[in-house]
C-alpha angles and dihedrals in degrees: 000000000000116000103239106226114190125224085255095059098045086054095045088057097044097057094050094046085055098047093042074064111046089055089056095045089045087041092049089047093053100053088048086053095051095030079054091047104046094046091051090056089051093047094047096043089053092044092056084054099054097043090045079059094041098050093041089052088046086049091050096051104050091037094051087107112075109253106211110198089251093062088058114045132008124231122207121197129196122224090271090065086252121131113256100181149344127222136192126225106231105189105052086038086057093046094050094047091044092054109037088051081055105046084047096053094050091047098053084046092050101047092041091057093088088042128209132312103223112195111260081236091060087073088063083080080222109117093208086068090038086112106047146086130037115319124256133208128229138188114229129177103221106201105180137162123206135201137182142196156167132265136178125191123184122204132177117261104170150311105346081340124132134191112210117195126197113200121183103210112200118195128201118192097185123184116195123199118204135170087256096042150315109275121202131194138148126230127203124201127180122180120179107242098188139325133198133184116249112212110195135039120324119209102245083228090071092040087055111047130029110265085231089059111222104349095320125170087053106175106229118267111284 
């Protein structure tokens, strides 16, 4: 015989069968959020790692002459032993950033192709397991861009001495793609290519802005 079930009943179980599943669906949710999260930390962490490599050995490569401060920038005197003006060399300042932005772009490409090991804890989506476990490795499709340019910064030394400092800055703007999400973060990396010390009087205008005016010279996009 048939089990009579009354409308109330059959209410009373639906709703707790929705709301059984709605738990489960807002749970599931939650673990993909923190599993996402937690992945992309690693990644990124990893990745930071790799372009700061990547950028040093670049450096060290076209830098790899020695760059004496002449070969950089040009300083004019008048007769009273003043400095008159100071002049960038284009040229050599165009071909540093350029390949050092290249050789920066092939050596992130190169070292990205095996990928990351993540932790198998770092799939519990829980940070305090984040270390743990075997390591696993993942595929990602690094797509980064790298600049470089030229700074100059000027600070007292002495009487009617001045310090010139020339820095080389290299950014990375780096996008990761992974299965659980597409991860983006900027690097910035400035290295000090040469300094001298400047005896005499030095224009206000040079001790106030960059010789290579904002961010020029800017190697062209790799």
């Amino acid at each position: 015989m048939k089990r009579y079930r009354s409308p109330k009943t059959k209410t009373r179980r639906r709703v707790v069968f929705a709301l059984v599943a709605f738990f489960l669906i807002g749970l599931v949710v939650l673990v993909q959020i923190n599993v996402t999260n937690v992945l992309k930390s690693i990644s990124e962490a990893s990745m930071r790692s790799i372009t700061t490599v990547a950028v040093n050995d670049a450096v060290y490569y076209t830098l790899s002459d020695q760059i004496r401060y002449e070969d950089l920038v040009t300083v004019d005197r008048g007769a009273d032993g003043n400095i008159q003006a100071i002049s960038a060399n284009s040229f050599q300042i165009n071909r540093i950033a350029r390949d050092t932005a290249y050789m920066s772009q092939q050596n992130l490409k190169k070292m990205s192709e095996d990928g990351i090991e993540i932790p198998l804890g770092a799939f519990s989506g829980i940070e305090a397991w984040a270390g743990f476990g075997p390591r696993i490795n993942i595929k990602i499709i690094p797509i980064s861009n790298v600049e470089c340019r030229f700074v100059s910064e000027f600070e007292s030394a002495g009487i009617n001495q001045t310090k010139h400092s020339i820095y080389l800055e290299i950014v990375a703007d780096i996008s990761i793609i992974m299965p659980s999400g597409t991860s983006n973060f900027a690097s910035l990396t400035p290295v000090l290519v040469c300094e001298s010390v400047l005896v005499g009087k030095v224009p206000d205008t040079y001790l106030q802005a960059d010789i290579f005016g904002n961010g020029y010279p800017l190697a062209p996009k790799s």
